[in-house]
XYZ file of C-alpha atoms in Angstrom:
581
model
C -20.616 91.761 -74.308
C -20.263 91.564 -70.456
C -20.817 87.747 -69.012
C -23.235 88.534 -66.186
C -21.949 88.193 -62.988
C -21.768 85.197 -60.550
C -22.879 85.514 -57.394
C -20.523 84.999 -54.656
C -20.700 81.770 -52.277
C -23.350 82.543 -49.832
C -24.931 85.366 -51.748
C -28.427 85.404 -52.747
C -29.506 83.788 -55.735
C -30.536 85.657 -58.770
C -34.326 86.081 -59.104
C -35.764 83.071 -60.346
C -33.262 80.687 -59.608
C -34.505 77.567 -57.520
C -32.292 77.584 -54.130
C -30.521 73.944 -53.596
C -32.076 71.912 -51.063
C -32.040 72.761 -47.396
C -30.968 76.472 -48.158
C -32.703 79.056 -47.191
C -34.437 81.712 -49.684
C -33.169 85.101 -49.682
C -36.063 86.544 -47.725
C -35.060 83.486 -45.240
C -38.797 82.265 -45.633
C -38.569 80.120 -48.726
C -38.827 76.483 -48.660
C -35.841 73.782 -49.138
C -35.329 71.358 -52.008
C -32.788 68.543 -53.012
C -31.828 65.056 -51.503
C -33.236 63.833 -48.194
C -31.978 63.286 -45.282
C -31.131 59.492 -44.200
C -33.875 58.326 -41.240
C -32.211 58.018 -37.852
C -32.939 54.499 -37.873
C -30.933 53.803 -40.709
C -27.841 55.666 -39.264
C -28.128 53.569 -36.067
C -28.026 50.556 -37.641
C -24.967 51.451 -40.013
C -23.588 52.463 -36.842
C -24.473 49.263 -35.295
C -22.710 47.183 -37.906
C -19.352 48.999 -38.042
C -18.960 48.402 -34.093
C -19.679 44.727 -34.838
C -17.242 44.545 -37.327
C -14.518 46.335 -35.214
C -15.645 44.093 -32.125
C -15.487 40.969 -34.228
C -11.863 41.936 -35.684
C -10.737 42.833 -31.917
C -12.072 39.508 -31.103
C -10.861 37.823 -33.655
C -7.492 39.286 -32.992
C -7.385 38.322 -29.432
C -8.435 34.556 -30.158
C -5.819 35.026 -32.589
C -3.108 35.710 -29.686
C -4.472 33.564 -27.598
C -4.441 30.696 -30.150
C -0.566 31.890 -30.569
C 0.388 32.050 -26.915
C -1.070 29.191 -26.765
C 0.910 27.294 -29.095
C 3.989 28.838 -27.826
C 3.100 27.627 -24.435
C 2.626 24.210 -26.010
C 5.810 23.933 -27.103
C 7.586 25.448 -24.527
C 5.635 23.473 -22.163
C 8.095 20.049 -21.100
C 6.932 17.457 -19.141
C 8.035 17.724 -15.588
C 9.654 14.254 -13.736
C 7.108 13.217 -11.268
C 7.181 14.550 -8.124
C 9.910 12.287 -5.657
C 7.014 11.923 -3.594
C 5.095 9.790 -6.556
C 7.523 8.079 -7.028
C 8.379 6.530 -3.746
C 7.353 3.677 -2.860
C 7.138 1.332 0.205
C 8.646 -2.017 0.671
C 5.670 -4.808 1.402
C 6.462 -8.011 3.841
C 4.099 -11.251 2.564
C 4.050 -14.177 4.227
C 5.447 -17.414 2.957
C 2.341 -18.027 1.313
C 2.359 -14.543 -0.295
C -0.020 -13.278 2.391
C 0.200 -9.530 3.348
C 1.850 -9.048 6.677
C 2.845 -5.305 6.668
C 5.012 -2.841 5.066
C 7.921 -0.618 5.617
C 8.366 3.410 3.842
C 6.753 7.062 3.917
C 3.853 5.851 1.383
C 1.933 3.114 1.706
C 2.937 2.423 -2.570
C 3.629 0.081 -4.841
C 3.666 0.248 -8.609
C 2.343 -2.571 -10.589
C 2.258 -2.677 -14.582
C -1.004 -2.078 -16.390
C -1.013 -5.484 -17.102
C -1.519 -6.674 -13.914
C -4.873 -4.840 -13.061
C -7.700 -6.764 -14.545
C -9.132 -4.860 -17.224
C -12.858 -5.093 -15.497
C -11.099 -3.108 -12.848
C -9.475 -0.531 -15.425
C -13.048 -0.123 -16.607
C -14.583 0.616 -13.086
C -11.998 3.174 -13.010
C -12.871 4.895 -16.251
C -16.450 4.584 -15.541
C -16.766 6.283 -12.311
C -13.884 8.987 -13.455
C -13.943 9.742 -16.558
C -15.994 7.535 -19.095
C -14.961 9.256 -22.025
C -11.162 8.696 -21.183
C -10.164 6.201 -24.404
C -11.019 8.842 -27.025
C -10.747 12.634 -25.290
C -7.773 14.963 -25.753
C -6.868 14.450 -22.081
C -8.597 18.008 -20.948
C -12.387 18.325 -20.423
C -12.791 21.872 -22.099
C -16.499 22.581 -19.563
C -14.180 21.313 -16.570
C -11.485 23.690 -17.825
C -14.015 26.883 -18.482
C -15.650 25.905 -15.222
C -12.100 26.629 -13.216
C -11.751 29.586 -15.180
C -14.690 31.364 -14.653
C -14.956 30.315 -10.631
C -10.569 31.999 -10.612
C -12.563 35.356 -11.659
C -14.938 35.531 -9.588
C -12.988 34.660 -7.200
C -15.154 31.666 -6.225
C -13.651 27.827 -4.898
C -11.959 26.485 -7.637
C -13.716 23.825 -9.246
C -12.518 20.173 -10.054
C -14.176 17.508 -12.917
C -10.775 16.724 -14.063
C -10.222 13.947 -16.587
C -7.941 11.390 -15.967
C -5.406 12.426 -17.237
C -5.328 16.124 -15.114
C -5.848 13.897 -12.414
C -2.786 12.310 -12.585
C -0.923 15.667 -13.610
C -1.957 17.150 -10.996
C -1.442 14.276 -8.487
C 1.915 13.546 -10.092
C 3.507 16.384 -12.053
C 2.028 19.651 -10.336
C 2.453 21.417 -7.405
C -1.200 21.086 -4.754
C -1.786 24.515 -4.830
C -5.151 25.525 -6.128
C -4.631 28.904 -8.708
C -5.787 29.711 -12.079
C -2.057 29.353 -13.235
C -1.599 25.412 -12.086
C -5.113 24.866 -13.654
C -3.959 26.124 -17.177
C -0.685 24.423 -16.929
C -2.474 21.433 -15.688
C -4.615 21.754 -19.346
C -1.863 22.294 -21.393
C 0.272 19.259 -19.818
C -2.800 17.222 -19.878
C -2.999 17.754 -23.713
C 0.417 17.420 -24.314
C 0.415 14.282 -22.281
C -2.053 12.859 -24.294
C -0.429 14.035 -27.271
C 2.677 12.252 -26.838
C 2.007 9.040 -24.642
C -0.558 6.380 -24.843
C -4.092 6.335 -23.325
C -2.534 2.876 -21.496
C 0.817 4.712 -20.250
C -1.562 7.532 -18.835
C -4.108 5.264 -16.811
C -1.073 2.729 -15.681
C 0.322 6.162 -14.036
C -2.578 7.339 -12.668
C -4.047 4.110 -11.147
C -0.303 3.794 -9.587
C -0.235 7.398 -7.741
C -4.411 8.151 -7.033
C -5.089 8.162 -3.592
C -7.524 5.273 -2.200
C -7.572 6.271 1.741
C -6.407 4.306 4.254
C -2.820 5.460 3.475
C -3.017 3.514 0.509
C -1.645 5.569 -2.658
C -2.135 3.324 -6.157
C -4.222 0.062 -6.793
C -1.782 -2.176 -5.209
C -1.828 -0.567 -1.967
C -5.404 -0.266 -1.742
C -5.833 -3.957 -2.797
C -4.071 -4.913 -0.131
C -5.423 -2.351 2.497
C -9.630 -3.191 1.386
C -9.671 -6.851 0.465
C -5.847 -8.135 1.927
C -5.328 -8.942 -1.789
C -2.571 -8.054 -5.260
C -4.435 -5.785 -7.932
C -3.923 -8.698 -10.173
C -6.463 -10.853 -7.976
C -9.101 -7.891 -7.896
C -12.712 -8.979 -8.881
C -15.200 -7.015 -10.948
C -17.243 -6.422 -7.843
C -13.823 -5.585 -5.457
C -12.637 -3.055 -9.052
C -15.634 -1.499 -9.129
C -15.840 -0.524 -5.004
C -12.275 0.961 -5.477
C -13.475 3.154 -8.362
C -15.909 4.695 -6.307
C -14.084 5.474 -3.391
C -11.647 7.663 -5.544
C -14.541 10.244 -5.762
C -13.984 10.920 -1.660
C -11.573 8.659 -0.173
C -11.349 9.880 3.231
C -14.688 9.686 3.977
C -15.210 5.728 2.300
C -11.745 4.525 3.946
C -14.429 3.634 6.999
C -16.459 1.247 4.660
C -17.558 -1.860 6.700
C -16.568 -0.292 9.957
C -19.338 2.192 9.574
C -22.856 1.206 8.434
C -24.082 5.096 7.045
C -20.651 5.150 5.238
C -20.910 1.452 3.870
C -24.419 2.587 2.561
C -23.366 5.264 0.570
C -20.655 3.609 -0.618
C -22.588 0.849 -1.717
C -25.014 3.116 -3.778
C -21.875 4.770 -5.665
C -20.548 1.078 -6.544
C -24.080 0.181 -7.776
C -24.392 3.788 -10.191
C -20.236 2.465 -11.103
C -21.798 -0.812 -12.251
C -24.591 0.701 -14.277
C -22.172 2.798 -15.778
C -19.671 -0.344 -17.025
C -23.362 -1.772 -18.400
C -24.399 0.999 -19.950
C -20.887 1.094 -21.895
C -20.853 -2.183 -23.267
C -17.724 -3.058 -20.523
C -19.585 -5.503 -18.500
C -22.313 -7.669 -19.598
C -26.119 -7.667 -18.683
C -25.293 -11.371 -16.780
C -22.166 -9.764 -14.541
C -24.368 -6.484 -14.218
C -26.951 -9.018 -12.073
C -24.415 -11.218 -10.545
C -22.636 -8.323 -9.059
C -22.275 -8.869 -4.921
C -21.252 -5.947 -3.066
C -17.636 -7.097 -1.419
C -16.887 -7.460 2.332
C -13.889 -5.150 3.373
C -10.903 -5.692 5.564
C -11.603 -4.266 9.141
C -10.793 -0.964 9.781
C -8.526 -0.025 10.804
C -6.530 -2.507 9.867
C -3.561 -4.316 12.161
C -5.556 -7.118 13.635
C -2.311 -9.024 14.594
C -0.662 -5.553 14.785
C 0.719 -6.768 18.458
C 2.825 -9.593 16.335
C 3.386 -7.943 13.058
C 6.215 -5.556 13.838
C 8.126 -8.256 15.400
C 8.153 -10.170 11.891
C 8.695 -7.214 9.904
C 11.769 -5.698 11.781
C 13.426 -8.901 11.774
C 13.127 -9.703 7.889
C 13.812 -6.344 7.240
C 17.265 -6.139 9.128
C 17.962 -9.307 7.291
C 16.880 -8.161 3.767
C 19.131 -5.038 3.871
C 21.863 -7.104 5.288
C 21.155 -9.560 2.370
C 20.853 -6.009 -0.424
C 23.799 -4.411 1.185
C 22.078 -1.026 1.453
C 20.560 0.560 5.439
C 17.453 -0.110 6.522
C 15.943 3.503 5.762
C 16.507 2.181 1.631
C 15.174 -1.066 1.691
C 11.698 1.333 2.979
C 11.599 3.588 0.396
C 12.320 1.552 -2.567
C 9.700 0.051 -3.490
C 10.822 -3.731 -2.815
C 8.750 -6.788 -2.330
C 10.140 -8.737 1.096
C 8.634 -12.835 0.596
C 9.061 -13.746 4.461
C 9.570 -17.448 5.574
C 6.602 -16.912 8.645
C 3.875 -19.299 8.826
C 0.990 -15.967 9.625
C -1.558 -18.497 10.618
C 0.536 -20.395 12.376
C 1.831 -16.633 13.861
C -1.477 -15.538 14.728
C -2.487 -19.314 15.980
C 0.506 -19.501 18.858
C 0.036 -15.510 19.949
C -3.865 -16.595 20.324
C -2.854 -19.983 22.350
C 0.387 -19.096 24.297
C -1.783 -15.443 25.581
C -4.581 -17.718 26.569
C -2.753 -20.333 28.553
C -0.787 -17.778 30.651
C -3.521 -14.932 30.832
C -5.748 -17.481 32.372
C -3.396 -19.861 34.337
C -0.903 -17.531 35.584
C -0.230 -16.605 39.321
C 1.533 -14.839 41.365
C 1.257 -10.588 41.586
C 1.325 -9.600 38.225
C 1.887 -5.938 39.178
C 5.180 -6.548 40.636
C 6.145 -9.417 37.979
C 5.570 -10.083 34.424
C 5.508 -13.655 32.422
C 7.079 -13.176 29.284
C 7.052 -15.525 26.587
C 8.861 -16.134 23.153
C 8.574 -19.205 20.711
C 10.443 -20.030 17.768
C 9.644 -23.070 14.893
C 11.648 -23.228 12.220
C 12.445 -26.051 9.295
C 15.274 -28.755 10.233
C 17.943 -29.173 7.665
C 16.695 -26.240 5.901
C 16.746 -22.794 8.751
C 13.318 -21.219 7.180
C 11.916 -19.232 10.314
C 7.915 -20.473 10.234
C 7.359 -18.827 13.884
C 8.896 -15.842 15.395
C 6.832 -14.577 19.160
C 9.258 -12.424 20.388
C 6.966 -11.022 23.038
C 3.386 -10.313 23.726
C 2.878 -7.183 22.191
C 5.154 -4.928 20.210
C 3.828 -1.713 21.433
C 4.449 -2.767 25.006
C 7.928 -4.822 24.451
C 9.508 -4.004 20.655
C 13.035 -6.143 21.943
C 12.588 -9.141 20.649
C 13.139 -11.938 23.095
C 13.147 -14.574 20.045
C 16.159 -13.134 18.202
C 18.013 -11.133 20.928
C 17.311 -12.175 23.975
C 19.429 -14.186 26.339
C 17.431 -16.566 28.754
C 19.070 -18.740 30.779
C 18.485 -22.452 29.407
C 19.872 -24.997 32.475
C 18.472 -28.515 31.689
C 17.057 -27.307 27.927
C 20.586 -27.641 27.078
C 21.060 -31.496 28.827
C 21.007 -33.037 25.038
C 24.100 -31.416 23.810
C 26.223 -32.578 26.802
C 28.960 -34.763 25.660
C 28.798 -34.319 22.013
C 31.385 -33.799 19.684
C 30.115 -30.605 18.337
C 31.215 -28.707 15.313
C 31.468 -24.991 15.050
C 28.809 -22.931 14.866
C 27.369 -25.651 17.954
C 30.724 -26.097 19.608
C 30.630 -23.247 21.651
C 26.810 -24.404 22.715
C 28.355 -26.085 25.754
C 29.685 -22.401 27.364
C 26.656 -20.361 26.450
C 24.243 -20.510 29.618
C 21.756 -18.257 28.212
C 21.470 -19.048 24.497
C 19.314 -17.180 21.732
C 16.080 -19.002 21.699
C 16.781 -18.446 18.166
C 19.915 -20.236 18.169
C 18.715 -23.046 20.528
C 16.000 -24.312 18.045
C 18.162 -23.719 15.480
C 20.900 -26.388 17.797
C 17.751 -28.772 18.376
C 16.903 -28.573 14.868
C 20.256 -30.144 13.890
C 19.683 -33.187 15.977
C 16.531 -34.365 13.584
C 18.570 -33.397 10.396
C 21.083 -35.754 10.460
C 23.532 -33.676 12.700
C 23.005 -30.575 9.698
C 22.938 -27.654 11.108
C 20.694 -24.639 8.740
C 21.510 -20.929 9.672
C 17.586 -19.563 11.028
C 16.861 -17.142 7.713
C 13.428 -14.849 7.698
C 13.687 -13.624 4.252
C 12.782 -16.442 1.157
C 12.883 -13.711 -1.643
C 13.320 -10.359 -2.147
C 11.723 -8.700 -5.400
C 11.605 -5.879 -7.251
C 9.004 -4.417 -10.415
C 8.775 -7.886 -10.914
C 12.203 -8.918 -11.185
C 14.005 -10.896 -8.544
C 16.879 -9.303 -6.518
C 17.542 -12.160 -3.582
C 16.702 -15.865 -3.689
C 17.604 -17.234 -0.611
C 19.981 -20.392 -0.378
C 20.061 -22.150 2.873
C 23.445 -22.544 5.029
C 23.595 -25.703 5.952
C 26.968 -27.092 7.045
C 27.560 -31.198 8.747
C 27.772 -30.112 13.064
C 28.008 -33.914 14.354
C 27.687 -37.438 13.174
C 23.604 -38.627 12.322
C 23.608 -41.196 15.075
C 24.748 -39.345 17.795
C 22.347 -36.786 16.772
C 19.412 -39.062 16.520
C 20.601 -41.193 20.284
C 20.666 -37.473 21.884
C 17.028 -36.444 21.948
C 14.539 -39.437 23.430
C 12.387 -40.100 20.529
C 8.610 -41.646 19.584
C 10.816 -43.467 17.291
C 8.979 -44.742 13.601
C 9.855 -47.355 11.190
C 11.952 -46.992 7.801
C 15.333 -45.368 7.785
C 16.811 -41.686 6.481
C 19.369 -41.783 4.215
C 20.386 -45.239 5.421
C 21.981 -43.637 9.110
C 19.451 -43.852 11.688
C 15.851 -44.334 12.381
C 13.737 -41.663 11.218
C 12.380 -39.341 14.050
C 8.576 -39.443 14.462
C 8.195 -36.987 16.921
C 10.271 -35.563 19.635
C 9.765 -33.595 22.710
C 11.904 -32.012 25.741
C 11.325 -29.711 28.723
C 14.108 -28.024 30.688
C 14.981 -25.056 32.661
C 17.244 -22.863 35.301
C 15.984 -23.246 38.979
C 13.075 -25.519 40.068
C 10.052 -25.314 42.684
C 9.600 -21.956 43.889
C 12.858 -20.601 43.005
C 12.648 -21.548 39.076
C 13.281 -18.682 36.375
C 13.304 -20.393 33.491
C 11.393 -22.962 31.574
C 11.594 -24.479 28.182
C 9.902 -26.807 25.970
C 11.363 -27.624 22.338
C 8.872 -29.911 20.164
C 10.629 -32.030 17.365
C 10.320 -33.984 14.224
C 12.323 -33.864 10.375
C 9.412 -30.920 9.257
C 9.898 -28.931 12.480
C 11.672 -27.518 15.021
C 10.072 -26.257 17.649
C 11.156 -24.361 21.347
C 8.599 -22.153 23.586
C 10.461 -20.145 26.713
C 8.671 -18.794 29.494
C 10.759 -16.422 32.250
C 9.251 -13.301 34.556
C 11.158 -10.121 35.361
C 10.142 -7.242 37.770
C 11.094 -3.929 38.243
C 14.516 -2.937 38.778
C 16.319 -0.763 41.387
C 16.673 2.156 38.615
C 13.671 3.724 36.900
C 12.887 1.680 33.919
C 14.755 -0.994 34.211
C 14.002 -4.732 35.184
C 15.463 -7.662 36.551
C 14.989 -11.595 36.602
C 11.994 -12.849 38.918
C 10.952 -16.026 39.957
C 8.230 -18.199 37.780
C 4.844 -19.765 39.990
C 5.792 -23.027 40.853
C 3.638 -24.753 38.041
C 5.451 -22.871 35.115
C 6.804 -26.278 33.870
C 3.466 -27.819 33.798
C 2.304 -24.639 32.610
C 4.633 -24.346 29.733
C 3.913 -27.859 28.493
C 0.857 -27.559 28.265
C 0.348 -24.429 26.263
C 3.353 -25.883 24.186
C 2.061 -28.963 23.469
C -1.001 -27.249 22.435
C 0.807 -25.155 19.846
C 2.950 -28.457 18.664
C -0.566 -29.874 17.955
C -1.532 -26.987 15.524
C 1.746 -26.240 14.226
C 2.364 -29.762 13.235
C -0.554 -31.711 12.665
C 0.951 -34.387 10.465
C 2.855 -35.565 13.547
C 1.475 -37.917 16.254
C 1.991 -35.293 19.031
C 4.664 -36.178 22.402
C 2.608 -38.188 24.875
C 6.051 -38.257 27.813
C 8.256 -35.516 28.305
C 10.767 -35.340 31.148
C-alpha cells in the first residue's frame, strides 16, 4: 500500500487537521491555536534586568580597575622630601632673659618637637581642624568626593582637608589647585598615615601651617601673638591660634581691629566648645576660659632699636659658627643675646626725651646724635647697645663702629702702664665707644680687661652649638686701676687689692663752650660699665654726605643729665654719682 502523502512545508493542511497556533487556515479565515504570546510587560522587564546585570558587571568592572590603579598608584606613590621652602627656617635673637627681640631668614620659622606644644594646645588644633584626626585614615572621603565633583563641573575647587592633606599639601605638594594634586594629595595623605604616626603627622603640620603675620609653625606665631615659646602657650592663647588657621590673613589684625577681634573671639569660643564637647578640656577650664590679649599689630614697637641689636649679634654669631651671615638666617638657629631689652627700650625712651626736648640750635642744618653702651666689668657681656636714634634713619652703628673724638673722656688712662689690647688707648683720639667702656670697664675689675661679646649662646633643635666664654686677660695693676677713676669709695676690700668701687662717674669731651663737638659721660661700678656720647654733624659739601658740627653750649650739662638719668635705671642697686667733673 501507498503511505499517503505529506504535505509540503507551507502547504495546506489536510482536511480535518487542526492548524498549529497562529497559522492561518487554508481559506486564510480560520482561527489560530497553540501557546501564547508573552505580555509586553513581561518582555520589558526581562529586558530591564539583563541591562542591569550588564550595567552592574560594567560597573563592577570599572570599580574593579579603579580599585587596581589605585593600588598601583599606592605603591608607586613615594613620599616626596618637603618642599626647601618648609623646611627653612629663620634664626630668632632673645634677649638675655630669653625675651624675643627679632629674627633673621626668608620665613619667619622655627621647628619645635611635639613635645614642646602643650597638649591643650594640640587639642585646640584638632578641634577646630579636624576633630576626628586621632582615628581617620588621613583623607576625608566627602572632602575628597567634594573636590572631585566641583574639578567636573568645572566649579572652585573645594577644600575640608584633614590634617594630614593639610600638611601634604602645605609641605609635600606643589600650590596649584587641579584635580590631579587633589588625588595625589589623597593618596599621599593615606599613605602618610599608613606609614608614620598620628604624632609625627601633627608635629609636621603644626611646624609648617601658616598663622599670619609672617609667622609659619606654632613657634613663630607664639612669638608673633603673645611674644611667647609654644611650650609656654595657655589653653586660652592654644585655642585663639587654632582658630586663626581657618583664615589667617584676615585674624593676623586681632586686637588692632575691633570687628576682626570680634569674630575672632566667637571662633575661639565654638574651638572651646568643641575641646568640651570631646572630653579634651574639662567643664571647670571650659568656664574659666579668658579670651587672651594679643601683641600689637603690627608688631616692632622698639623696631627703631631692634635692628641695631640684631645686626650686631648676628655678625658676631657667624663669626663665632664660621659660616656668612646669609646661613646663620636660614638655618634655623636660636641667637641668646647678652642685651638688657628693658634696659634697651628704657635708655632709647630717656636719652630721645632729654635731647628732643632740651636741644637747641637749628636742627635742620645740624643733627644731635647719640650712642650709649653698658656692659659687665670683668666679664664683656654687652647689656646696652644705642647705636643711633633710629635704624631706618641711621643703620651705621655709632656704638660699634663709629669713631668720636673722646678729648678729656680719655684723661683717666693718662700715665698708665697699659697692657695690650689698652696700650695703644693713649694714640687713639677717637675711640669706639664700644672699646672705651670696654677700657673704663677694666678700671673697676681689678685692671681685667673682658673683650665686649653680644652673643651668650647660640642653639640649635635644642642642642647647643656656642657657649660663650669671656676673654678676659690682666691690662694693669688693681691699684692703679682703682686710684685712676675718682670714686664714691665703700667699705670692705676685693680680693684683698683695693677698696671696692661703690660707684663711679666721669664727664669729658673734645672742644668746650660754643666750639665743643664732643661730650661724654661713662657711669661706673663692679656690675656695670657704663659711657653715653653725644656729637652733631651737618650736611656736607657733597650730596649725602656729612661732617662734624658744633654741640649747643649746654651739651655737657645736657649729657649728664640724661646720663645720670639712665645710670639711675640701669643700675639701681648703686647709690647713683652725686659730683662729676
Amino acid at each position: 500500500m501507498t503511505e499517503p502523502a505529506t504535505p509540503a512545508s507551507g502547504d495546506a493542511p489536510a482536511s480535518g487537521v487542526t492548524p498549529a497556533s497562529g497559522d492561518a487556515s487554508a481559506s486564510g479565515g480560520g482561527r489560530r491555536t497553540g501557546a501564547r504570546r508573552v505580555p509586553a510587560l513581561l518582555r520589558l522587564r526581562r529586558s530591564r534586568r539583563r541591562q542591569l546585570r550588564i550595567l552592574a558587571t560594567v560597573l563592577a568592572t570599572v570599580v574593579a580597575l579603579l580599585c587596581g590603579v589605585a593600588v598601583v598608584a599606592y605603591h608607586r606613590t613615594d613620599i616626596p622630601e618637603p618642599h626647601p621652602e618648609t623646611v627653612m627656617q629663620s634664626t630668632v635673637f632673645l634677649g638675655h632673659d630669653g625675651e624675643y627681640l627679632g629674627r633673621r631668614g626668608p620665613v619667619d620659622r622655627q621647628d619645635v618637637p611635639l613635645g614642646d606644644v602643650p597638649r591643650v594646645v594640640q587639642d585646640a588644633v584638632i578641634a577646630a581642624e579636624n576633630r576626628s584626626f586621632r582615628t581617620d585614615a588621613g583623607v576625608s572621603p566627602k572632602a575628597v568626593a567634594r573636590a572631585i565633583g566641583a574639578a567636573l563641573r568645572g566649579g572652585t575647587q573645594q577644600g575640608g582637608s584633614t590634617i594630614t592633606q593639610q600638611y601634604v599639601k602645605n609641605a609635600l605638594l606643589s600650590p596649584e589647585r587641579s584635580l590631579t594634586r587633589k588625588v595625589r594629595e589623597a593618596l599621599l595623605a593615606v599613605k602618610l598615615d599608613r606609614t608614620r604616626s598620628k604624632d609625627d603627622i601633627l608635629e609636621g603640620y603644626l611646624n609648617t601651617v601658616y598663622f599670619g603675620r609672617g609667622a609659619a609653625g606654632i613657634q613663630a606665631a607664639a612669638r608673633g601673638y603673645f611674644g611667647v615659646d609654644a611650650r609656654d602657650l595657655t589653653l586660652s592663647q592654644g585655642a585663639a591660634l587654632a582658630a586663626i588657621i581657618n583664615i589667617p590673613s584676615h585674624y593676623e589684625k586681632a586686637g588692632a581691629d575691633r570687628e576682626v577681634t570680634e569674630r575672632l573671639e566667637a571662633r575661639w569660643r565654638w574651638t572651646l566648645d568643641a575641646m568640651a564637647d570631646a572630653g579634651t578640656i574639662t567643664a571647670r577650664q571650659r568656664g574659666e576660659a579668658r579670651f587672651p590679649a594679643f601683641r600689637h599689630y603690627p608688631p616692632g614697637a622698639t623696631g627703631g632699636q631692634q635692628q641695631y641689636l640684631i645686626d650686631a649679634a648676628a655678625r658676631e654669631a657667624a663669626a663665632r659658627l664660621g659660616i656668612t651671615e646669609d646661613e646663620l638666617a636660614r638655618e634655623g638657629y636660636t641667637v641668646h643675646t647678652t642685651f638688657d631689652l628693658a634696659l634697651q627700650d628704657a635708655a632709647a625712651e630717656r636719652l630721645d626725651r632729654h635731647w628732643s626736648d632740651d636741644r637747641g640750635g637749628d636742627a635742620k642744618a645740624s643733627r644731635l646724635r647719640a650712642a650709649a653702651v653698658a656692659l659687665e666689668p670683668g666679664d664683656g657681656a654687652v647689656r646696652l647697645l644705642l647705636g643711633g636714634g633710629d635704624y631706618a634713619r641711621q643703620p651705621f652703628n655709632t656704638a660699634l663702629d663709629g669713631a668720636i673724638e673722646a678729648g678729656t673722656a680719655l684723661e683717666p688712662f693718662a700715665g698708665l702702664r697699659l697692657r695690650a689690647p689698652l696700650d695703644e688707648l693713649a694714640d687713639t683720639a677717637a675711640p669706639r665707644p664700644v672699646n672705651l667702656t670696654a677700657a673704663y670697664a677694666a678700671l673697676v675689675a681689678e685692671g681685667r680687661y673682658a673683650t665686649p661679646y653680644t652673643v651668650a649662646r647660640i642653639t640649635r633643635n635644642g642642642r647647643t652649638v656656642h657657649t660663650a666664654k669671656p676673654e678676659v686677660r690682666s691690662v694693669l695693676q688693681a691699684k692703679e686701676a682703682y686710684a685712676a677713676v675718682p670714686a664714691v669709695v665703700g667699705e670692705g676690700r676685693t680680693g684683698g687689692l683695693a677698696p671696692t668701687l661703690a660707684s663711679a662717674c666721669h664727664t669729658g669731651g673734645a672742644g668746650g663752650g660754643s666750639t665743643r663737638r664732643t661730650t661724654w659721660w661713662h657711669g661706673l661700678d663692679s656690675q656695670l660699665a657704663l659711657s653715653v656720647v653725644l656729637f652733631a654733624d651737618r650736611p656736607g659739601a657733597e650730596p649725602g654726605t656729612r661732617r662734624p658740627a658744633h654741640l649747643p653750649t649746654d651739651a655737657a650739662e645736657l649729657t649728664a643729665k640724661a646720663a645720670t638719668d639712665l645710670w639711675r635705671t640701669a643700675a639701681p642697686r648703686t647709690r647713683a654719682p652725686t659730683t662729676c667733673s
